XYZ file of C-alpha atoms in Angstrom:
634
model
C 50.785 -13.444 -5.337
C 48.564 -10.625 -6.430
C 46.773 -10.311 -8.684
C 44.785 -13.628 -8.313
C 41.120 -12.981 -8.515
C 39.940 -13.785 -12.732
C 44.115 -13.243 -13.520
C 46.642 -14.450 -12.391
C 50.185 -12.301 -11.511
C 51.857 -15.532 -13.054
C 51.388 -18.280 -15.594
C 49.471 -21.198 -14.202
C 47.690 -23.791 -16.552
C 44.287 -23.471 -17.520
C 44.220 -19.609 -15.745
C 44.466 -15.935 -17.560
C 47.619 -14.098 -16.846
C 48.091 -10.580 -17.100
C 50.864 -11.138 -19.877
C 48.105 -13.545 -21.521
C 45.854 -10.841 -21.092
C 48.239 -8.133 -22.743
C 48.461 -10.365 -25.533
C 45.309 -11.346 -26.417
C 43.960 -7.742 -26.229
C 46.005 -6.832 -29.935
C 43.449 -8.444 -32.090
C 39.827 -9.965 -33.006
C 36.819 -9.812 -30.377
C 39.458 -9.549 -27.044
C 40.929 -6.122 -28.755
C 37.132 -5.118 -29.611
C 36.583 -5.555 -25.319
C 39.453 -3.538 -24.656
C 39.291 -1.005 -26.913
C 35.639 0.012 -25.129
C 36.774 -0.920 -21.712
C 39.596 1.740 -22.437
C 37.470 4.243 -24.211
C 35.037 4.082 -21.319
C 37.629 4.530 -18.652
C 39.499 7.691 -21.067
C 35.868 9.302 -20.800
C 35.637 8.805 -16.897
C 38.770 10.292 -16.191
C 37.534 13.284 -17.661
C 34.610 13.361 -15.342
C 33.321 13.731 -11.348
C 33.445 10.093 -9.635
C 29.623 8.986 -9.497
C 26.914 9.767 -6.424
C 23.532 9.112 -6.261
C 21.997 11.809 -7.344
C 24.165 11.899 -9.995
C 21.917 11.570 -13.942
C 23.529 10.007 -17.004
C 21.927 8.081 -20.111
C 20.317 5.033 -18.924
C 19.329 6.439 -15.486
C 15.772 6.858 -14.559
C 15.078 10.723 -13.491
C 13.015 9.526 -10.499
C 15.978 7.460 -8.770
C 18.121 10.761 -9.547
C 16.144 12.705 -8.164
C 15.551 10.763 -4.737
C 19.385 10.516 -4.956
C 18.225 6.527 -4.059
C 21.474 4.084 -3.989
C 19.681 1.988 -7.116
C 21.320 -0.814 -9.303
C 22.297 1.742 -11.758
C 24.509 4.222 -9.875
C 25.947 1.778 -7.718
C 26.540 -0.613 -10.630
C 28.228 2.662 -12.578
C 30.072 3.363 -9.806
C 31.486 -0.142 -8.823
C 32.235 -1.123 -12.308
C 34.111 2.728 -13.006
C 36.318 1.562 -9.787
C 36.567 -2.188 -10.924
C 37.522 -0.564 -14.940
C 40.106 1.706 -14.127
C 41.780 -0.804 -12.130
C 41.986 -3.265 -14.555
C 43.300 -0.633 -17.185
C 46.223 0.055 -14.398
C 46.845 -3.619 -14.524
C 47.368 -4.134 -18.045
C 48.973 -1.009 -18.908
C 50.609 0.433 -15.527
C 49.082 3.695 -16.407
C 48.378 5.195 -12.328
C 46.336 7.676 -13.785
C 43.856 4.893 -13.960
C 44.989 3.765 -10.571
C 44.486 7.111 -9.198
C 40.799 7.367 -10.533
C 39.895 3.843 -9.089
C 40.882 5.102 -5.740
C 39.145 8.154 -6.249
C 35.450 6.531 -6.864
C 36.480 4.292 -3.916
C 36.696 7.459 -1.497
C 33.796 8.658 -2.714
C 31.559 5.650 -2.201
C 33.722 5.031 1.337
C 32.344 9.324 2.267
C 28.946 8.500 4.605
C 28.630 12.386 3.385
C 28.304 11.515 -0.250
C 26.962 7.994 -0.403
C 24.835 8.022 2.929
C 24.749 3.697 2.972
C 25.266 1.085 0.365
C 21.371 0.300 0.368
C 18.573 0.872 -1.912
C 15.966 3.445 0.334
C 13.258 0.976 -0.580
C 14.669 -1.495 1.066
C 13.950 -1.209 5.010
C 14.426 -3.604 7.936
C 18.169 -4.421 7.407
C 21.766 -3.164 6.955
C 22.719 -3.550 3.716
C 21.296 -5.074 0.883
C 21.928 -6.057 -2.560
C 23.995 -2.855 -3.270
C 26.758 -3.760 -0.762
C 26.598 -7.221 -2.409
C 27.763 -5.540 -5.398
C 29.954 -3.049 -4.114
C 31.994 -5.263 -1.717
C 32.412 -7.629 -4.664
C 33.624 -5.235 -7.426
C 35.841 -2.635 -4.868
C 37.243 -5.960 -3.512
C 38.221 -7.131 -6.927
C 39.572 -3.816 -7.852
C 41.957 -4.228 -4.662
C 43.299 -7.652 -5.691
C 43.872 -5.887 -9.435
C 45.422 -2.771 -7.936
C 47.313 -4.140 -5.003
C 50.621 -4.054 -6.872
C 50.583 -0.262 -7.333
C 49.041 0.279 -3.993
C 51.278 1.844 -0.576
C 50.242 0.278 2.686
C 48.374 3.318 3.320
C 45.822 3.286 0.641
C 45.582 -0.586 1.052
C 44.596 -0.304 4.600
C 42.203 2.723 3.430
C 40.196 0.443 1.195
C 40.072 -2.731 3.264
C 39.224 -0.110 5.929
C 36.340 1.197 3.763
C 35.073 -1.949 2.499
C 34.804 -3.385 5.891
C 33.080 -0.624 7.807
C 30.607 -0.069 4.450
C 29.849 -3.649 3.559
C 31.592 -6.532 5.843
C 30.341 -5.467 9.099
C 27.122 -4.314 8.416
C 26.264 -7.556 6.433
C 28.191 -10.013 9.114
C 25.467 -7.954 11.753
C 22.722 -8.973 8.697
C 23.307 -12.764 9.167
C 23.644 -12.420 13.233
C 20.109 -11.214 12.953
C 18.985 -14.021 10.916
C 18.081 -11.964 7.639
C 15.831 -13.875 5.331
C 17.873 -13.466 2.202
C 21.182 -15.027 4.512
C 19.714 -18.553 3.894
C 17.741 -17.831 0.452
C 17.022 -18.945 -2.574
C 17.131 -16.234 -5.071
C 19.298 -13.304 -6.461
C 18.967 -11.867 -2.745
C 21.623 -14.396 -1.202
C 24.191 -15.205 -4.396
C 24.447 -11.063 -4.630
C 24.695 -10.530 -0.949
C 26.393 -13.307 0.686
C 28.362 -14.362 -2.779
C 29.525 -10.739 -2.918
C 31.001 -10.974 -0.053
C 32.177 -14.824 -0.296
C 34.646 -12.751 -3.180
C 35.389 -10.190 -0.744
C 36.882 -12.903 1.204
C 38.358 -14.302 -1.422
C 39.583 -10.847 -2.585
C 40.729 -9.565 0.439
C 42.671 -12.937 1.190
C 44.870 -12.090 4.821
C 44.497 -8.251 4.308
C 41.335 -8.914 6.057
C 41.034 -10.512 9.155
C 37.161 -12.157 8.427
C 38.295 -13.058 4.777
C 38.231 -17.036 6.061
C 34.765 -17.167 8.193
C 33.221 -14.653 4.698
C 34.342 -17.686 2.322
C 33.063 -20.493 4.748
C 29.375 -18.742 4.986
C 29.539 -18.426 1.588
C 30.840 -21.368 -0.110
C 28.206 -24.148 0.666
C 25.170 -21.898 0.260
C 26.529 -20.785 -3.536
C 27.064 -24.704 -3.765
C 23.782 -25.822 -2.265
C 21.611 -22.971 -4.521
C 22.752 -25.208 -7.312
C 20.435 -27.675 -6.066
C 17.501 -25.556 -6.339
C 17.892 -25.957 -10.091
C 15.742 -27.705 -12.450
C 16.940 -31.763 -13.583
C 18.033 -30.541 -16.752
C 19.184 -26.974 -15.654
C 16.013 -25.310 -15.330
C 16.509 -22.257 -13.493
C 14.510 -21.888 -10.399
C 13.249 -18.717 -11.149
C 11.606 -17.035 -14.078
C 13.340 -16.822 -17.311
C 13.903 -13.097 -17.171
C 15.845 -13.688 -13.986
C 18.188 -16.077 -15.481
C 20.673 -13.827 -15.811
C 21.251 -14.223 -11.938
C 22.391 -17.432 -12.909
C 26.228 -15.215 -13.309
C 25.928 -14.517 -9.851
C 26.964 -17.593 -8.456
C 29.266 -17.986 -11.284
C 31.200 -14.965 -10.418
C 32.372 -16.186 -6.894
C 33.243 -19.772 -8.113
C 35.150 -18.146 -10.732
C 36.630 -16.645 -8.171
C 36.892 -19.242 -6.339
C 38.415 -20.934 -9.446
C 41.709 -18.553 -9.387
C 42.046 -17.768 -5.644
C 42.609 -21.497 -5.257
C 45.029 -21.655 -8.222
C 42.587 -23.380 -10.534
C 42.379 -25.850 -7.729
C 38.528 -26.585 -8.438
C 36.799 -25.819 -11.408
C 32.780 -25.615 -10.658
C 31.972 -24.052 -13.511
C 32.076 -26.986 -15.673
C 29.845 -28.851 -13.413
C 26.065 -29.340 -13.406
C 24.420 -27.783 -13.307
C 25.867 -24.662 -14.889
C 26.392 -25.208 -18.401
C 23.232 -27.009 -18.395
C 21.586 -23.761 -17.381
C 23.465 -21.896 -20.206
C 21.701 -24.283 -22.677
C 18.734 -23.860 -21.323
C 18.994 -19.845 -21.502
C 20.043 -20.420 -25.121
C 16.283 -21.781 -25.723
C 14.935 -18.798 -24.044
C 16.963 -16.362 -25.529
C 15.176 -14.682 -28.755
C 16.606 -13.147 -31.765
C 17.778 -10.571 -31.923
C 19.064 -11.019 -28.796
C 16.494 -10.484 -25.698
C 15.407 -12.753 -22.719
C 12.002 -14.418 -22.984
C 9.503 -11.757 -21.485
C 7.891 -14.034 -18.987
C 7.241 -13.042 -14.957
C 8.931 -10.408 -13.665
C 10.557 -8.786 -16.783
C 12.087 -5.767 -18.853
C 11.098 -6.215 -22.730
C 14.234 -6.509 -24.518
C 16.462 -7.545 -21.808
C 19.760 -8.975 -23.202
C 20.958 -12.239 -22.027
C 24.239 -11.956 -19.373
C 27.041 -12.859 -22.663
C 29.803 -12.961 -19.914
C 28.561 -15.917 -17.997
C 28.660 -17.746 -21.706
C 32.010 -16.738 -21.877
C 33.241 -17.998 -18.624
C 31.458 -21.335 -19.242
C 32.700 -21.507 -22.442
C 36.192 -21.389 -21.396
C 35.605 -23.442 -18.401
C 33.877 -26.279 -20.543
C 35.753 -25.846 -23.772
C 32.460 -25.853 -25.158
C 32.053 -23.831 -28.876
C 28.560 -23.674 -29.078
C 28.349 -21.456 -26.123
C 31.158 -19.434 -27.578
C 28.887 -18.829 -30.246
C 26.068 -17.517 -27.927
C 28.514 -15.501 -26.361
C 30.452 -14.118 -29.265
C 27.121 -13.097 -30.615
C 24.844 -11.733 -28.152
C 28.228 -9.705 -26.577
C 28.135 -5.986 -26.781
C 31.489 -4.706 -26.109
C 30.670 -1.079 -26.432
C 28.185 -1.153 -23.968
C 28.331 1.594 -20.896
C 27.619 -0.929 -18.398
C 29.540 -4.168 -19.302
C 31.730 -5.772 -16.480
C 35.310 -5.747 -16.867
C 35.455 -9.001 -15.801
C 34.387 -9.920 -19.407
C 37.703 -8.727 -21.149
C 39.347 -11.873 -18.902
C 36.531 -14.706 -19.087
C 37.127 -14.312 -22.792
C 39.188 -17.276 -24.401
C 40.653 -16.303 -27.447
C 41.337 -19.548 -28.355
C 38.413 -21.262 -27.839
C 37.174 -21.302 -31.503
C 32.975 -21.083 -31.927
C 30.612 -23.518 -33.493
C 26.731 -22.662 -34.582
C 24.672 -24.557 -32.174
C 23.891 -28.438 -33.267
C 20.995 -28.767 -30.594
C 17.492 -29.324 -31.304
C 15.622 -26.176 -32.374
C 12.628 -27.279 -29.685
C 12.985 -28.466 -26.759
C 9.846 -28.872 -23.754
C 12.124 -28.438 -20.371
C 9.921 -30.006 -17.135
C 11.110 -28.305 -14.025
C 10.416 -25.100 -12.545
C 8.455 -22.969 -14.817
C 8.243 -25.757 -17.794
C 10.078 -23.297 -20.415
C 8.891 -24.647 -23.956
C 10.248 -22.950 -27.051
C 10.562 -24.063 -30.655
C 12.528 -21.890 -33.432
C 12.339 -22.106 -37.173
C 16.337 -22.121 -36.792
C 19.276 -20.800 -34.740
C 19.660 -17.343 -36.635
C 20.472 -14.979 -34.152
C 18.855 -11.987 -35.545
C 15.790 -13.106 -37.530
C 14.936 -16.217 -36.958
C 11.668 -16.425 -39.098
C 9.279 -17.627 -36.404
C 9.899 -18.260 -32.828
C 6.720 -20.080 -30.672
C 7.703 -20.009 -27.025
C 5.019 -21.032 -23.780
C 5.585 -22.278 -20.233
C 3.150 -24.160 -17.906
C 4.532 -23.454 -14.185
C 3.051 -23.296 -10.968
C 1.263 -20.344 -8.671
C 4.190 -19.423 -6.314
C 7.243 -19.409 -9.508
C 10.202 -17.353 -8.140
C 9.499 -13.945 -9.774
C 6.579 -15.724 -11.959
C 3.136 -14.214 -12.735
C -0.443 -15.959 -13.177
C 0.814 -17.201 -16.564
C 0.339 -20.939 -16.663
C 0.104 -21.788 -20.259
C 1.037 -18.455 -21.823
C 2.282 -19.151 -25.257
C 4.045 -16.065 -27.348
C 5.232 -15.575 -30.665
C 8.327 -13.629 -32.476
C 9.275 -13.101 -36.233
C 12.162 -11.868 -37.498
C 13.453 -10.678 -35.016
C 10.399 -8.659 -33.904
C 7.695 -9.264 -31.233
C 4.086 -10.212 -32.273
C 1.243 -11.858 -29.731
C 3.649 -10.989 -26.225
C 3.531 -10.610 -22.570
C 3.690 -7.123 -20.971
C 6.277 -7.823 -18.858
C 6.703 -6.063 -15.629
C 5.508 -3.091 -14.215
C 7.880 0.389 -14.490
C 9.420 -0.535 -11.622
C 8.359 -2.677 -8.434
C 5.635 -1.224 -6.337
C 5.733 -1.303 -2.630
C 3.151 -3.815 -2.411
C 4.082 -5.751 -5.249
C 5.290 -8.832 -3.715
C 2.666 -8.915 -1.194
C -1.318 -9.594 -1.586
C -1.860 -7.160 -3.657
C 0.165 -8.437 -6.684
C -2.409 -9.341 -8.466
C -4.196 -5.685 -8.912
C -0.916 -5.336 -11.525
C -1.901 -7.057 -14.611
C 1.629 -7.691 -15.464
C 0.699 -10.413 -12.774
C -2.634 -11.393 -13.101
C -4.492 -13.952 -15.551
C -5.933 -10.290 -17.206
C -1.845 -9.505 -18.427
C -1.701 -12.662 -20.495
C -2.787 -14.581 -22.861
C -4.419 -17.629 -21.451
C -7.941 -18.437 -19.889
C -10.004 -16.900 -17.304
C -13.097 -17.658 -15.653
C -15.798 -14.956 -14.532
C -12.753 -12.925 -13.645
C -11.174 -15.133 -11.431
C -7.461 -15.180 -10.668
C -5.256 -18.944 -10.819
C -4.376 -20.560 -7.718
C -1.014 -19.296 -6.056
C 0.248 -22.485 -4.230
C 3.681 -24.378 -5.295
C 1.144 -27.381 -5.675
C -0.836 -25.779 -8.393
C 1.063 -26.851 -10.908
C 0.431 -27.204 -14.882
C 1.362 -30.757 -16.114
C 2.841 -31.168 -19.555
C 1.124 -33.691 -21.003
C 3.239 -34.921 -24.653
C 5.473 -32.852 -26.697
C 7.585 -33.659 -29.787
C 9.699 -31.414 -32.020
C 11.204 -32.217 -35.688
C 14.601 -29.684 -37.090
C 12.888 -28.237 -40.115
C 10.027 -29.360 -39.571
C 8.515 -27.466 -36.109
C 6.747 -29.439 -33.467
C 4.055 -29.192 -31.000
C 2.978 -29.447 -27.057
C 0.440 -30.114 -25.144
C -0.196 -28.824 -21.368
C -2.942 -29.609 -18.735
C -3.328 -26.421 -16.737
C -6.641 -27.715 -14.681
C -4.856 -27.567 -11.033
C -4.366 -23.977 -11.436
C -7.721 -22.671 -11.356
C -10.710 -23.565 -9.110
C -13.822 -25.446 -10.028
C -12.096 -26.731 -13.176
C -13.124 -30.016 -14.810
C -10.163 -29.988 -17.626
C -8.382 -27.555 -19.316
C -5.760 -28.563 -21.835
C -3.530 -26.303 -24.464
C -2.858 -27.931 -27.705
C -0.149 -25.738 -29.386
C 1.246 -26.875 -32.832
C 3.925 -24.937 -35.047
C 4.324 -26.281 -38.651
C 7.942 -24.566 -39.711
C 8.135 -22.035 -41.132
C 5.200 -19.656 -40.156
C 2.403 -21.764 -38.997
C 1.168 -21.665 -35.586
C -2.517 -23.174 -34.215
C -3.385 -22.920 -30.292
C -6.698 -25.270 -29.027
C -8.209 -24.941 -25.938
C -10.804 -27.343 -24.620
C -12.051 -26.903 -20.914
C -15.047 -27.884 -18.836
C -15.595 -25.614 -15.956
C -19.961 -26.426 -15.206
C -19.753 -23.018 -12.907
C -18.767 -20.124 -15.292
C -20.763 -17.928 -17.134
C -18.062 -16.273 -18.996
C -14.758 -17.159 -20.206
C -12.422 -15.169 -21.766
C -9.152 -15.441 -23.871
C -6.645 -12.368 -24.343
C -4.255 -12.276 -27.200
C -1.331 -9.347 -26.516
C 0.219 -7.552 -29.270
C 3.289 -5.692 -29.747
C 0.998 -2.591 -31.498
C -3.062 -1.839 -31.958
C -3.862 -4.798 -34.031
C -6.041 -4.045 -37.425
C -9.221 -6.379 -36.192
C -12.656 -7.198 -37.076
C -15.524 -8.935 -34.525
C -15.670 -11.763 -36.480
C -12.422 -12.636 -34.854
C -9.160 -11.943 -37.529
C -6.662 -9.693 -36.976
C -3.138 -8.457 -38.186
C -0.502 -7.058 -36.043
C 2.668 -5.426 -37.064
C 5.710 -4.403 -36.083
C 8.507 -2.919 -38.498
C 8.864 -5.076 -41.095
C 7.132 -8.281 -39.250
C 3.560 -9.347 -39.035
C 1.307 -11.756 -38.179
C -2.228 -12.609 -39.698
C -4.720 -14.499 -37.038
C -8.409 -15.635 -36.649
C -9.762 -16.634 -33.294
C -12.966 -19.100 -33.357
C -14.819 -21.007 -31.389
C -16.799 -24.547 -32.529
C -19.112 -24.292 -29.165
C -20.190 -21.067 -28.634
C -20.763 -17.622 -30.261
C -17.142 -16.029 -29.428
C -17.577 -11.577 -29.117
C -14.100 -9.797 -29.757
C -13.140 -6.242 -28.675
C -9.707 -4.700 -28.817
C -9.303 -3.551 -25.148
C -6.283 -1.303 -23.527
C -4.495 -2.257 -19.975
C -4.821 0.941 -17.503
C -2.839 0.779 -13.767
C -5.618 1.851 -11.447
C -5.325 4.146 -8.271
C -3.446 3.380 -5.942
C -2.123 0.564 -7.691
C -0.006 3.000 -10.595
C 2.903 3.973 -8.311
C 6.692 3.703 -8.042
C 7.698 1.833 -4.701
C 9.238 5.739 -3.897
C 5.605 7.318 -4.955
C 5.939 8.596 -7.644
C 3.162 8.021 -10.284
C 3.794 5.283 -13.301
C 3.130 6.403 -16.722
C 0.825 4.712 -18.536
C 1.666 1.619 -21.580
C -1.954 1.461 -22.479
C -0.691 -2.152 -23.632
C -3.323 -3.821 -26.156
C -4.698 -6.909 -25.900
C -7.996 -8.403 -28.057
C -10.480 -9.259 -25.902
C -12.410 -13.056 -27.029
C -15.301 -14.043 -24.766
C -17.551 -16.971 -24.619
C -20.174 -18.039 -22.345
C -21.195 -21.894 -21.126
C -19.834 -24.117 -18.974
C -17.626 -25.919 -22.233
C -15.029 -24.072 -23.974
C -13.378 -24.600 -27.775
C -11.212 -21.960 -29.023
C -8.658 -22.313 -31.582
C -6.696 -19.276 -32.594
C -4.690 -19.358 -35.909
C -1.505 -17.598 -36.777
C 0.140 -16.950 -39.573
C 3.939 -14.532 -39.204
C 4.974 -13.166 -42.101
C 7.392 -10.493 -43.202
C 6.845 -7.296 -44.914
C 3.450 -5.056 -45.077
C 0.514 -7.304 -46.795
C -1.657 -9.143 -44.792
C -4.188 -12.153 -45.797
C -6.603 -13.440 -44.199
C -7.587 -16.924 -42.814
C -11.002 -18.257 -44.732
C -13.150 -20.921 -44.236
C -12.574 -23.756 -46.081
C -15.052 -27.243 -46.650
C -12.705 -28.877 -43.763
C -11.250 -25.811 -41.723
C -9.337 -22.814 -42.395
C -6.516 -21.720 -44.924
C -4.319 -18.484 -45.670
C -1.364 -18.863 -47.950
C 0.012 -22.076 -47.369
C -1.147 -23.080 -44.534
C -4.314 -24.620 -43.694
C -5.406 -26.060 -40.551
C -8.513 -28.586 -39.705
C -10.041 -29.598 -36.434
C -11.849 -32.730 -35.745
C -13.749 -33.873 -32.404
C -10.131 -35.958 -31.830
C -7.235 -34.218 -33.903
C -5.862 -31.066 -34.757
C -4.339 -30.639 -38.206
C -2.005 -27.544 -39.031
C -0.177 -27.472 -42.157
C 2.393 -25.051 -44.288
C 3.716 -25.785 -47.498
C 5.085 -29.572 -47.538
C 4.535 -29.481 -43.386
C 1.784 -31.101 -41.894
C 1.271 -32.244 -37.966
C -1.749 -34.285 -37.001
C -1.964 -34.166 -33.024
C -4.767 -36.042 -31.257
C -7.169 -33.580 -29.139
C-alpha cells in the first residue's frame, strides 16, 4: 500500500497518515511547515525545473558558472521534485504532480544534467549527488505513485536506475572506498540508495539486494560513535548524523513500524550531545571542517523526538526550526509530532564528553538566543574525521554573538586539501587557532596523538571548569596542560603551563570575530554588535610581545578545488609570543554586553575588572565574579 515511505496510505499505530497529515497541517508549528512548503512549491510552478548552471540566492557564482552538479542545485532540484509531490499527496492537486515529474525528466535528460556527480569528484561513477538524488526522486515515487499511469512509473524507476542504481551497484563491484566507510560518504551514498530500495519496493527488481548492502553498514556506522554519543566526526559534521536517520526512518514505515531504531543508542544520545554544541542563536560549534553560522539539522530532532517521545528535544527542534527556509526537506512537515508537547531542557548546562574529539562546552543557561556567555573547547586527536590541528582550542560566545573563535573552513575545499598539503590552510594548522605552537611547528597527525582530559566539573548557575593534557600531540614536549575555568556569568581564565627544553619561541593566538582594540602590554576588547569581551594576556615566566596579525591564503594554496581564486577573510588573530624552554600564560576574559569596555588591572594578589578578579598561585588558579568563585589546583 502506497504511500509508505515517512506516511502511511492508512492508519497504523505509532506511524503518520496522510489523513493525520491533512489534519495536523490546520494549525500551530505543522500549519507554519506547510504553509512554506506550499508557498515554495506555488513559486516553482511558476518557474523552469532546475539545471546546473542554473543561479538563484544561495548559489555560489563559481559552481554556476562551471554548471558543476554541487550540493546546492542538486539538493534544489531533488527537494523541488520530493515538494511538489508531497503537495499532490495531501491535496490531490496534479498540477503539483505534473511539476514533480517535470524536474524528474529533467534531471533523467544526460543532455541537461550530464551525470549525477560533482566534477571534482573523479575516479568513480557517482558520488554523493546520486546518493541524494536516488533517495529524494525515490521518495517522491512512493508519494506520487497513486496518481501515477504505468507509463510514467516505469519512466522514473527507469530513470532512477540507469542515473543512480546501476552506476553505484558498478561503484561497490569496484570496491569504492566510501562502499565500506565511515563518514557522510557511505550513509549518503549507500543509505540513499538503501531508501531507494526501500522506496522502490517490487517496482524495482534490485530493491531487495539495495536494502541488504545497506542495512548492516547504516547499523554498524552506529558503532563508530562515541560511548556517550559522541559523533565520530567533527562537530560541524554532525548534522550527517540525519543521514542514517533518514533510511531507518524509512526503514521504520516500509516495515510498518516493525522496528523502531531511532529510539536506540546511540541516536538520541547524539542529539544531546549536538544540543551541547549547538550555540545560541542557533549555529553549530565552528570547530574542523566548518561554515560559521551553520544551523543545526532541526528535522533529525524532530524525528527523534517523535520516535523517543522525548520533549526536550522537541524543544531543540521547535526552536532552532526554520520553516520558511528555501532549502528545508519536506520530509520535516511529517517527522513533526503535533502532539508531542515541548519541555526547556533539564540537563546540565556543562558537560566534558570523552570520545572522539572530547567536545567540552559550558553555558551560562539554555536561552536559545542569548545565552550570556557560552565557553566551549575540545581536546581530540591528529587524524579527527574532518578535524583540524586544534587540540585544546577553547572559544567563547555572548549573547548570541561570536567573540575569541575559530576560522572555520576554507571557501570551499581545495584540491589538495585532504591530502599533505592540508596544513598550508590555516583553517587547519596550529597557526588557525588558538592554542600553542612551538618554533612553528605543526601537532602530530596520528589517531594515537591524542589529548587526555585530565578533571572537569561543572555547577548550574554557577559555571565550571576543565582541565586537558595536550603533550602527545606535539613533539619534544615535556607537559603541556590547559586549565580553563568559567565563573557564571561572564568570567572566563585560560592557564597554560608547558615544558618543551628545545624551543626558542612559543606562541599563543587568540581569534576574534572583528580587529580587536589592543595594546602590547597584552589587553584587548573585541566587539561584535551589541557583545564584547574585555581580555589581558600575561605571562609570570617570561616577557610576553603582542601584535595584532591578519591570516592571508598564499599561492598556490588560495584556490577553489575548480581553480578559481579564493577571496581573501584577512581573519584577525593577536599574536602573544614568548621565548624559553618553560611557558606560563594566563589569558583573562571578561564578555559583556553593550559598547563600554574596562580593563583588567593589577591587583596586590592578581587581576580584577568589574566583578571579577582572578589570582594565580605556583599550585591554584582562582577566578571569581560576583558571589562565584572556583579554586582549581594547577
Amino acid at each position: 500500500m502506497r504511500p509508505h515511505i515517512f506516511v502511511t496510505a492508512d492508519p497504523i499505530d505509532g506511524l503518520r497518515s496522510v489523513e493525520s497529515v491533512r489534519q495536523a497541517i490546520t494549525s500551530g508549528h505543522a500549519k507554519r511547515l506547510w504553509d512554506a512548503q506550499l508557498a515554495i512549491a506555488e513559486q516553482e510552478l511558476a518557474n523552469k525545473v532546475y539545471e546546473p548552471g542554473d543561479r538563484f540566492p544561495g548559489r555560489d557564482e563559481m559552481s554556476a558558472r562551471h554548471a558543476n552538479r554541487d550540493y546546492t542545485v542538486v539538493h534544489r532540484a531533488g527537494t523541488r521534485a520530493l515538494r511538489a509531490a508531497l503537495i499532490n499527496l495531501i491535496t490531490e492537486d496534479t498540477r503539483y504532480r505534473d511539476d514533480s515529474l517535470a524536474q524528474m525528466e529533467a534531471l533523467f535528460d544526460t543532455a541537461r544534467w550530464p551525470e549525477w556527480r560533482d566534477i571534482a569528484h573523479k575516479g568513480m561513477n557517482i558520488d554523493l549527488r546520486a546518493g541524494q538524488l536516488s533517495r529524494y526522486l525515490s521518495i517522491a515515487y512512493d508519494w506520487l505513485h497513486p496518481y501515477l499511469n504505468q507509463d510514467q512509473r516505469e519512466r522514473i524507476v527507469e530513470g532512477v536506475d540507469r542515473c543512480g542504481i546501476q552506476p553505484y551497484l558498478q561503484d561497490v563491484a569496484d570496491g569504492v572506498r566510501w562502499a565500506n566507510g565511515t563518514n557522510n560518504w557511505m550513509t549518503c551514498v549507500v543509505g540513499g540508495h538503501g531508501i531507494a530500495g526501500l522506496a522502490l519496493s517490487d517496482d524495482h527488481p534490485q530493491s531487495q539486494d539495495l536494502i541488504d548492502y545497506a542495512h548492516p553498514r547504516l547499523n554498524a556506522y552506529f558503532d563508530r560513535y562515541g560511548p556517550e554519543g559522541e559523533f565520530n566526526e567533527s562537530v560541524s559534521y554532525a548534522n550527517a548524523h540525519a543521514l542514517p536517520l533518514l533510511y531507518f526512518s524509512a526503514h521504520r514505515y516500509a516495515s510498518g513500524g516493525g522496528e523502531n531504531r531511532i529510539a536506540a543508542f546511540p541516536i538520541p544520545d547524539t542529539c544531546r550531545w549536538m544540543m551541547y554544541f549547538t550555540l545560541p542563536p542557533g549555529h553549530v560549534v565552528p570547530f574542523g571542517d566548518s561554515h560559521i553560522g551553520r544551523p543545526p539539522s532541526a528535522p533529525m530532532f524532530a524525528a527523534v523526538a517523535e520516535a523517543t517521545r522525548d520533549p526536550e528535544l522537541q524543544w531543540f527542534y521547535l526552536e532552532h526550526s526554520v520553516p520558511d527556509d528555501p532549502d528545508a526537506d519536506p520530509w520535516e512537515l511529517l517527522w513533526f509530532d503535533p502532539t508531542l508537547e515541548p519541555r526547556e531542557p533539564t540537563i546540565p548546562r556543562g558537560r566534558a564528553y570523552q570520545g572522539h574529539s572530547q567536545n567540552i562546552s559550558v553555558r551560562s543557561s539554555w536561552d536559545p538566543k542569548a545565552a550570556e556567555c557560552v565557553v566551549y573547547g575540545k581536546g581530540g586527536h591528529g587524524s579527527e574525521g574532518h578535524g583540524n590541528h586544534d587540540s585544546g582550542q577553547v572559544c567563547i560566545d555572548a549573547y548570541g554573538k561570536r567573540l575569541i573563535t575559530d576560522p572555520g573552513s576554507p571557501p570551499g575545499y581545495p584540491a589538495d586539501f585532504f591530502g599533505e598539503n592540508r596544513y598550508r590552510y590555516y583553517n587547519a594548522s596550529v597557526l588557525g587557532h588558538n592554542v600553542l605552537m612551538f618554533d612553528g611547528e605543526e601537532m602530530k597527525s596520528e589517531r594515537t596523538d591524542c589529548a587526555t582530559i585530565l578533571d572537569s566539573h561543572f555547577e548550574d548557575g554557577e559555571g565550571g571548569w576543565w582541565q586537558i593534557d595536550v603533550a602527545a600531540l606535539y613533539e619534544g614536549v615535556e607537559s603541556i596542560v590547559r586549565t580553563v575555568v568559567y565563573a557564571a556569568p561572564c568570567t572566563v581564565a585560560v592557564y597554560d603551563k608547558a615544558t618543551h627544553p628545545d624551543a626558542s619561541q612559543v606562541s599563543l593566538r587568540w581569534h576574534s570575530v572583528s580587529d580587536p582594540e589592543w595594546s602590547p602590554d597584552g589587553r584587548f576588547s573585541v566587539q561584535n554588535e551589541d557583545s564584547g569581551v574585555d581580555a589581558l594576556v600575561c605571562s609570570q615566566l617570561a616577557e610576553i610581545g603582542v601584535t595584532l596579525q591578519h591570516h592571508a591564503y598564499a599561492e598556490p594554496y588560495n584556490r577553489f578545488r575548480l581553480g578559481d581564486v579564493f577571496e581573501q577573510k584577512h581573519e584577525p588573530y593577536l599574536d602573544c609570543v614568548v621565548s624559553g624552554p618553560d611557558v606560563s600564560i594566563l589569558t583573562l576574559f571578561r564578555t559583556r554586553q553593550g559598547q563600554s569596555s574596562e580593563n583588567w588591572e593589577e591587583t596586590s594578589d592578581g587581576w580584577s575588572c568589574g566583578s571579577s578578579s582572578v589570582s594565580l598561585s605556583s599550585n591554584e588558579l582562582t577566578v571569581t565574579d560576583g558571589p562565584i568563585t572556583w579554586c582549581v589546583q594547577v
